[in-house]
PDB file of C-alpha atoms in Angstrom:
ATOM      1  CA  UNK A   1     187.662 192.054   4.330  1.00  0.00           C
ATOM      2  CA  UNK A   2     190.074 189.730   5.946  1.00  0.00           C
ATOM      3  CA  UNK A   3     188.664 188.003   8.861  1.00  0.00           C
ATOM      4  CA  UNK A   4     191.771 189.076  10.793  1.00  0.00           C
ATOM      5  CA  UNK A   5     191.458 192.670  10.233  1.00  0.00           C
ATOM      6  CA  UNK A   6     191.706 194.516  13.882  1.00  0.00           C
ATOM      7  CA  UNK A   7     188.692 196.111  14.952  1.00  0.00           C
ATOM      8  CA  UNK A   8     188.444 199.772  15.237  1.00  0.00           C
ATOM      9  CA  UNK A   9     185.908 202.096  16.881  1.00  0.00           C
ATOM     10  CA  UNK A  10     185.657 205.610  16.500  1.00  0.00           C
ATOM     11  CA  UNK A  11     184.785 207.744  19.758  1.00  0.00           C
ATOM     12  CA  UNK A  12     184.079 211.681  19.280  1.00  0.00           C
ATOM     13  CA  UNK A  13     182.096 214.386  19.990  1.00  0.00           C
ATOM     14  CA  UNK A  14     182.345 216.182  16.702  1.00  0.00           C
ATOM     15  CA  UNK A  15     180.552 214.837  13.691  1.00  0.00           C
ATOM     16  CA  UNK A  16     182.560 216.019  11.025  1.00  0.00           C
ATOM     17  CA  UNK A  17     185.549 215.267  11.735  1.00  0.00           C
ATOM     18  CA  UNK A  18     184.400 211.884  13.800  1.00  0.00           C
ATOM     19  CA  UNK A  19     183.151 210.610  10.061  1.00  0.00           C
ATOM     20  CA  UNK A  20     186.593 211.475   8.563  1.00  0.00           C
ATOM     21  CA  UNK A  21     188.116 209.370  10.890  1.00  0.00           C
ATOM     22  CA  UNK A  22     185.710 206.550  10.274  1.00  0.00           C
ATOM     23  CA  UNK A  23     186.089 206.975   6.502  1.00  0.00           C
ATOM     24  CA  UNK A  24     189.787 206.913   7.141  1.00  0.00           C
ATOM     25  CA  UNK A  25     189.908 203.632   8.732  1.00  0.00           C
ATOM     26  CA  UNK A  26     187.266 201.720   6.755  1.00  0.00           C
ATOM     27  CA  UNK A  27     189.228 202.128   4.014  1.00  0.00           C
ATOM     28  CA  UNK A  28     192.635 200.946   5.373  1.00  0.00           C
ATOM     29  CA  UNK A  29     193.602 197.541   4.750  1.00  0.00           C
ATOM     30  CA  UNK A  30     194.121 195.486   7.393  1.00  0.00           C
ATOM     31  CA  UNK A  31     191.501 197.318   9.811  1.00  0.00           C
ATOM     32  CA  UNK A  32     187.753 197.156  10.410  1.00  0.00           C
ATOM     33  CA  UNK A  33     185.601 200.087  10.986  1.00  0.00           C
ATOM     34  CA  UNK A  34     183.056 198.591  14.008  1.00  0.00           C
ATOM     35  CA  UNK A  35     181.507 201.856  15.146  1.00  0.00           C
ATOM     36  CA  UNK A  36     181.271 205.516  14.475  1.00  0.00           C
ATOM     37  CA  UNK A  37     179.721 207.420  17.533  1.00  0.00           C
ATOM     38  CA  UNK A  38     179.763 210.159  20.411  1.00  0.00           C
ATOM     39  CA  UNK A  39     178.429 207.976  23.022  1.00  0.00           C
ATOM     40  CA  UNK A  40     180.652 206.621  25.465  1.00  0.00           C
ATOM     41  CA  UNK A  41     177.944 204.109  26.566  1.00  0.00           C
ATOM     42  CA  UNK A  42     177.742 202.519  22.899  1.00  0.00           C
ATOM     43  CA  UNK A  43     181.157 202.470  22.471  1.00  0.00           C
ATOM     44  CA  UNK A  44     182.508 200.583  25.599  1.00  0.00           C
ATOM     45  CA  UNK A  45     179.438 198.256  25.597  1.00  0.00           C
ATOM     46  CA  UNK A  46     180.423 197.293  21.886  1.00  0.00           C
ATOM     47  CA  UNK A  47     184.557 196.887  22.442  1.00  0.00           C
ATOM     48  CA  UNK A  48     186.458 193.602  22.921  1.00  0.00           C
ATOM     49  CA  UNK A  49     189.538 192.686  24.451  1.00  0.00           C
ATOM     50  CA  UNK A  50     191.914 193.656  21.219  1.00  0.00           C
ATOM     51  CA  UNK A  51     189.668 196.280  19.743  1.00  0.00           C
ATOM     52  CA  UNK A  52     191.217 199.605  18.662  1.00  0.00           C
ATOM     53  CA  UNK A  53     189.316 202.614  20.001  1.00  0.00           C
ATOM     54  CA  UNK A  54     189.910 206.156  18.755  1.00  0.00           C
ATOM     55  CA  UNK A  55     188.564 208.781  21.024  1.00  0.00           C
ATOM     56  CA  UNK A  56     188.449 212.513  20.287  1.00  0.00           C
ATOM     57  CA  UNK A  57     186.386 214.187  23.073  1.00  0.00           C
ATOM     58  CA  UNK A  58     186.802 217.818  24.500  1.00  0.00           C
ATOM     59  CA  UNK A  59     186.869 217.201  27.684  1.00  0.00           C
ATOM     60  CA  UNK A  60     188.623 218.185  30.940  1.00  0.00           C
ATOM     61  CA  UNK A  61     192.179 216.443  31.537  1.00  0.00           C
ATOM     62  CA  UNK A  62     190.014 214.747  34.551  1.00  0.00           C
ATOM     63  CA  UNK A  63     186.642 213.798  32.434  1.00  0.00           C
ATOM     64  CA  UNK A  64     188.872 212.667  29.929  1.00  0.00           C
ATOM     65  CA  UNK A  65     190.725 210.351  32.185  1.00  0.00           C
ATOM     66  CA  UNK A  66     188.088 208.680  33.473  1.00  0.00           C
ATOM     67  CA  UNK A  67     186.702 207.837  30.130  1.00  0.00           C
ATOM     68  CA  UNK A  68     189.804 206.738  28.716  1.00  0.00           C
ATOM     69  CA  UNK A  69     189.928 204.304  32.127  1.00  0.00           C
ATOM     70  CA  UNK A  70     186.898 202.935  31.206  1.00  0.00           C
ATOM     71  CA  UNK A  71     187.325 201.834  27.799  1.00  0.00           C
ATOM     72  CA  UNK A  72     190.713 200.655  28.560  1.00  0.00           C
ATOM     73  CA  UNK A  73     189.590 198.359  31.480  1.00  0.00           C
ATOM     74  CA  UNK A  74     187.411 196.482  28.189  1.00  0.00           C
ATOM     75  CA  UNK A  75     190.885 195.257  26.864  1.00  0.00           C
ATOM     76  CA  UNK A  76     191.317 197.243  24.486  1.00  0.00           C
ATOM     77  CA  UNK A  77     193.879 199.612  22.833  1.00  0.00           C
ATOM     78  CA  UNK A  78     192.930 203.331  23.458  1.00  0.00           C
ATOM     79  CA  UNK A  79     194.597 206.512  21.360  1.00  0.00           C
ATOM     80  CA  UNK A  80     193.281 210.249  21.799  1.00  0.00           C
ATOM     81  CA  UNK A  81     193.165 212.489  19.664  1.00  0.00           C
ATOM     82  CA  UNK A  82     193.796 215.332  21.068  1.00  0.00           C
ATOM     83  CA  UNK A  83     195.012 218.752  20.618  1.00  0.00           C
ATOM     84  CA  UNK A  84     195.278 220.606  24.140  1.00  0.00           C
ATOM     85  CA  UNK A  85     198.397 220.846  25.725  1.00  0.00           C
ATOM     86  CA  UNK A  86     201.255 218.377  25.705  1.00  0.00           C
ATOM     87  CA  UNK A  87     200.898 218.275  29.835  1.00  0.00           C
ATOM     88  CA  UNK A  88     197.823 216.120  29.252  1.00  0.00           C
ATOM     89  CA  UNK A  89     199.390 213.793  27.757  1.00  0.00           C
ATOM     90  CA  UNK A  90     200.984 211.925  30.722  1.00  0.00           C
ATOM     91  CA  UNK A  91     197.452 212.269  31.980  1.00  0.00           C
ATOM     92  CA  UNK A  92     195.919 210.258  29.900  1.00  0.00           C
ATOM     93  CA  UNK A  93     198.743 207.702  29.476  1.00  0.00           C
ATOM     94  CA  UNK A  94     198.682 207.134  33.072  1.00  0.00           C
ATOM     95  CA  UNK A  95     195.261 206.249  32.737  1.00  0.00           C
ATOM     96  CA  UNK A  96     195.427 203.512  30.201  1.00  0.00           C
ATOM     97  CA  UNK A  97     195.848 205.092  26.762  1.00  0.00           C
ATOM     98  CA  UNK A  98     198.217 203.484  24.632  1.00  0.00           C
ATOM     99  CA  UNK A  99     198.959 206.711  22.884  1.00  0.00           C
ATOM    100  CA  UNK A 100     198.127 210.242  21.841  1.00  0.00           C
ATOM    101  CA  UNK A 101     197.579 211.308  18.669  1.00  0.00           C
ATOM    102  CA  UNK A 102     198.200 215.255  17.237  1.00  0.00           C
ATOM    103  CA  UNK A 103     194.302 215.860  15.631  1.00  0.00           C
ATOM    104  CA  UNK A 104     196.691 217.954  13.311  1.00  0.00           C
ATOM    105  CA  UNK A 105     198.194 214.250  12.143  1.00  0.00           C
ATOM    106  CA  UNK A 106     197.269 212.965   8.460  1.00  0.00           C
ATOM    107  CA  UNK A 107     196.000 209.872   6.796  1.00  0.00           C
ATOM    108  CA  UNK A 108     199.266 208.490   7.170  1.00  0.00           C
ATOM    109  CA  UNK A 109     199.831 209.019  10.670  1.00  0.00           C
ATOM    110  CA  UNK A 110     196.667 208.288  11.461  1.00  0.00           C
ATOM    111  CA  UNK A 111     196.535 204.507  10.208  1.00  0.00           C
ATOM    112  CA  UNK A 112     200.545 203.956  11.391  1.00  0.00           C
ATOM    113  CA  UNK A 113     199.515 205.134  15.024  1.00  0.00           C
ATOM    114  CA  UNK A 114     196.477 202.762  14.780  1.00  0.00           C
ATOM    115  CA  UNK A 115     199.020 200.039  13.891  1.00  0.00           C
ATOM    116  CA  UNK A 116     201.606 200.136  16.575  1.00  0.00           C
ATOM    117  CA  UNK A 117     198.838 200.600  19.287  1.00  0.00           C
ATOM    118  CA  UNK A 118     197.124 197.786  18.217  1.00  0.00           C
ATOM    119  CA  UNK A 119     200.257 195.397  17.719  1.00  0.00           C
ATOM    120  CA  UNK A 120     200.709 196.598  21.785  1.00  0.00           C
ATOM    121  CA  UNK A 121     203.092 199.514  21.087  1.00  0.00           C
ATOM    122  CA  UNK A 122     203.090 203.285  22.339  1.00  0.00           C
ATOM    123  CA  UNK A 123     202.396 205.691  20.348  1.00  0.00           C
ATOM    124  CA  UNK A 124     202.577 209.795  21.157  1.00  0.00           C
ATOM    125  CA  UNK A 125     202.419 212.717  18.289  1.00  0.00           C
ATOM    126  CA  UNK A 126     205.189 214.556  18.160  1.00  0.00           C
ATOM    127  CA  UNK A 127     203.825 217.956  19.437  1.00  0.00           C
ATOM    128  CA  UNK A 128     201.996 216.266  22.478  1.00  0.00           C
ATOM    129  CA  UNK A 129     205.260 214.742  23.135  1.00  0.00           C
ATOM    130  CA  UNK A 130     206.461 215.490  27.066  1.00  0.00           C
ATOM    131  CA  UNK A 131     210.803 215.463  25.840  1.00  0.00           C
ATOM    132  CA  UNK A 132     213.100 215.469  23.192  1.00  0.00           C
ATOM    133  CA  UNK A 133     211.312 215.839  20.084  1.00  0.00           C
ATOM    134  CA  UNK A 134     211.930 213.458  17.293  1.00  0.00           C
ATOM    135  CA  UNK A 135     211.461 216.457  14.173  1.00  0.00           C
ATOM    136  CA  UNK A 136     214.467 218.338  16.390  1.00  0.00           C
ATOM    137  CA  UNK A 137     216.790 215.105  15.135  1.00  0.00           C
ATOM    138  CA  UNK A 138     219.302 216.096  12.370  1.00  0.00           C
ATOM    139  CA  UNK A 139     218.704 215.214   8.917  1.00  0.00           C
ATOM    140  CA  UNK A 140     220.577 211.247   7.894  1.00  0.00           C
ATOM    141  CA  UNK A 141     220.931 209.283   5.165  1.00  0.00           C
ATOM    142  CA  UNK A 142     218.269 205.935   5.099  1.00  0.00           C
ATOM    143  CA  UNK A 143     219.123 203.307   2.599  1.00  0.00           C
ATOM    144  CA  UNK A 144     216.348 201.735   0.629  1.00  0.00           C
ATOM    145  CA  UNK A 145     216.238 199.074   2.815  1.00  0.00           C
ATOM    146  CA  UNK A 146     215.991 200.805   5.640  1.00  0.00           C
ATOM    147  CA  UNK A 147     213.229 202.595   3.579  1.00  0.00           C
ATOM    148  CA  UNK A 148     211.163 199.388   3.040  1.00  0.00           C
ATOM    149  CA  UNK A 149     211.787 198.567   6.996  1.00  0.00           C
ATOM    150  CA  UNK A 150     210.232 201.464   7.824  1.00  0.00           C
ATOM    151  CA  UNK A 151     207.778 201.044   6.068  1.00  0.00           C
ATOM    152  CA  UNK A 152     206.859 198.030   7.550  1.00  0.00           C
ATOM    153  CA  UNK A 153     207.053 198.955  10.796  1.00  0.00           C
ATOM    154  CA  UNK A 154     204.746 201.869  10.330  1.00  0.00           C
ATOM    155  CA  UNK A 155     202.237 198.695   9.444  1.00  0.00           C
ATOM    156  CA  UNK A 156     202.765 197.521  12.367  1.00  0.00           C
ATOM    157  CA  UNK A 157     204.730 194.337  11.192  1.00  0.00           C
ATOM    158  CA  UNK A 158     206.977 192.371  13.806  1.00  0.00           C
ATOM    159  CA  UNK A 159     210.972 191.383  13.082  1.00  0.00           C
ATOM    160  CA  UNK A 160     209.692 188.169  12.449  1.00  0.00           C
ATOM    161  CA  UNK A 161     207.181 189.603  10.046  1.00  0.00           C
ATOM    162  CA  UNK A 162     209.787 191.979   8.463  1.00  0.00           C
ATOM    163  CA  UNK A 163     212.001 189.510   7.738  1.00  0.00           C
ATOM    164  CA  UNK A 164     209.561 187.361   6.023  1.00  0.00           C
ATOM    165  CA  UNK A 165     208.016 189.998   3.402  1.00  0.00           C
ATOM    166  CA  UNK A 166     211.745 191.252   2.551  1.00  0.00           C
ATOM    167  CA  UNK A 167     213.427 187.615   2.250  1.00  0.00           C
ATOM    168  CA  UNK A 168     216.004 188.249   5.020  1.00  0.00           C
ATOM    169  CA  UNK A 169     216.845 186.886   8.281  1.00  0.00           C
ATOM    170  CA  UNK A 170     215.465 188.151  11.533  1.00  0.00           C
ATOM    171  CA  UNK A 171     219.112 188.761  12.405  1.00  0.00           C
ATOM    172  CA  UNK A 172     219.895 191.296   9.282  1.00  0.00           C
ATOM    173  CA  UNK A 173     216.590 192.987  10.514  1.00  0.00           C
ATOM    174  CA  UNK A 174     217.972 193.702  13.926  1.00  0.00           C
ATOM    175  CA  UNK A 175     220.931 195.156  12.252  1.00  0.00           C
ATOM    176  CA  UNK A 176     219.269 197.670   9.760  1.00  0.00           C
ATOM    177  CA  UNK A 177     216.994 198.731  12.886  1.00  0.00           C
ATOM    178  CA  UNK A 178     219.564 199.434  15.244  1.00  0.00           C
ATOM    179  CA  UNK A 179     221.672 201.059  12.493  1.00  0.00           C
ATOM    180  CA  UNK A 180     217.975 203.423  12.306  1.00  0.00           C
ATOM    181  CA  UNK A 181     217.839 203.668  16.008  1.00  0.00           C
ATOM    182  CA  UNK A 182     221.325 204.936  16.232  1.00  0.00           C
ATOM    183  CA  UNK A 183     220.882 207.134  13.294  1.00  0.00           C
ATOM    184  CA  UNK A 184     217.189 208.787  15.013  1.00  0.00           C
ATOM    185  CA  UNK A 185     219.025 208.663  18.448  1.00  0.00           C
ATOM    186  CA  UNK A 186     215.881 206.336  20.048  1.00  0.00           C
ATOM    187  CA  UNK A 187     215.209 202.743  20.666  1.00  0.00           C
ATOM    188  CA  UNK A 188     211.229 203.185  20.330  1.00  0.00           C
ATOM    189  CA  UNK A 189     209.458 202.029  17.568  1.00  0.00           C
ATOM    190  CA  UNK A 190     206.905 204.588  17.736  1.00  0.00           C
ATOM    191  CA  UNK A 191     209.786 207.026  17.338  1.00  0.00           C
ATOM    192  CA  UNK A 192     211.309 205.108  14.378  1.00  0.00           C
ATOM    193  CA  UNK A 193     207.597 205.839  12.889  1.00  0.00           C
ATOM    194  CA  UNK A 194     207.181 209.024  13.270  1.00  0.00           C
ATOM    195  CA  UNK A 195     210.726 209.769  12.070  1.00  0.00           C
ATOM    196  CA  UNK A 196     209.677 207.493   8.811  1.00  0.00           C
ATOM    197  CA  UNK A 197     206.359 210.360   8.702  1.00  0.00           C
ATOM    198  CA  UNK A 198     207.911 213.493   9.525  1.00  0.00           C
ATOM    199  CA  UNK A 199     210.899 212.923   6.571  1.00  0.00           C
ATOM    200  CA  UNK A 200     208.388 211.481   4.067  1.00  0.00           C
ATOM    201  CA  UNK A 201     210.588 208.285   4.090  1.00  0.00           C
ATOM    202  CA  UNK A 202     207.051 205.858   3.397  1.00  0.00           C
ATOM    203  CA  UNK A 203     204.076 206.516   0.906  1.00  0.00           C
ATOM    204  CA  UNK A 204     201.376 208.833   1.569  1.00  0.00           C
ATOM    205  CA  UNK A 205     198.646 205.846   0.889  1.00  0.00           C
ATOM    206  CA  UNK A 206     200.413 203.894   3.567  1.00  0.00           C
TER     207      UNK A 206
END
């Protein structure tokens, strides 16, 4: 395990699928599975500023809240998982979550949702989504290397990053991602992620 691997805790209140999550993420490359629980006590008292922290509790809109305040004010990066109503997703955003997450999502969406909150990006399911939903966009044509961008950014890699694995400059990366953003009708990287999910435009073992 790399020693640079972003730490992730898991935070719910139901042990099957709590353990799924877990198993999810300590076998993801890149991340670090520090803690599986359903104790909010344990799991702020173990966070650090930069840690990841998944939490799937059914609570009120106001419970929830206050617990998402509370692990947020540690420094770290919190997504819900969540599937009430899309009105409690401003909610919680407001709050301090860094995004909400569908508990319908997959593997895939999972570990790419993980990866933009921690790199300090938003991330929001699109069925909790509060707007314009991304799956409503019309169908377009993605090149292969717009492919293997999106890809990347689903990892959570920067430009600079991009440009680096694929051999290009930081300039022709900013091209092929505003050509996407034009094509998905966004500017948000979360957006260009999900779009990359929903049209099974990057591998399932992502």
């Amino acid at each position: 395990m790399s020693a640079d691997a972003r730490r992730v805790t898991v935070l719910g209140d139901c042990p099957l699928l709590r353990h799924g999550v877990a198993h999810a993420v300590g076998a993801a490359e890149g991340l670090r599975l520090v803690l599986d629980t359903g104790s909010v006590d344990e799991a702020a008292a173990s966070l650090e500023p930069g840690d990841v922290v998944l939490v799937d509790l059914q609570l009120s809109s106001a419970c929830l809240s206050q617990v998402v305040g509370r692990l947020a004010a540690s420094g770290a990066a919190v997504l819900v998982l969540s599937s009430g109503p899309r009105q409690w997703t401003p909610a919680v955003l407001r709050a301090g979550a860094r995004g909400c997450l569908s508990r319908r999502a997959d593997r895939r969406e999972l570990l790419a949702a993980i990866r933009l909150v921690a790199g300090g990006c938003s991330y929001v399911s699109a069925d909790l989504a509060v707007g314009p939903d991304p799956e409503a966009a019309p169908g377009c044509h993605v090149t292969d290397r717009e492919r293997q961008i999106l890809e990347l950014v689903a990892h959570g890699e920067t430009d600079h990053g991009i440009a680096l694995r694929l051999g290009i400059s930081e300039h022709t990366v900013h091209s092929h991602l505003d050509r996407l953003r034009d094509k998905i009708g966004s500017r948000r990287r979360a957006d260009l992620t999900r779009f990359a999910i929903t049209h099974d435009l990057i591998p399932a073992t992502s």
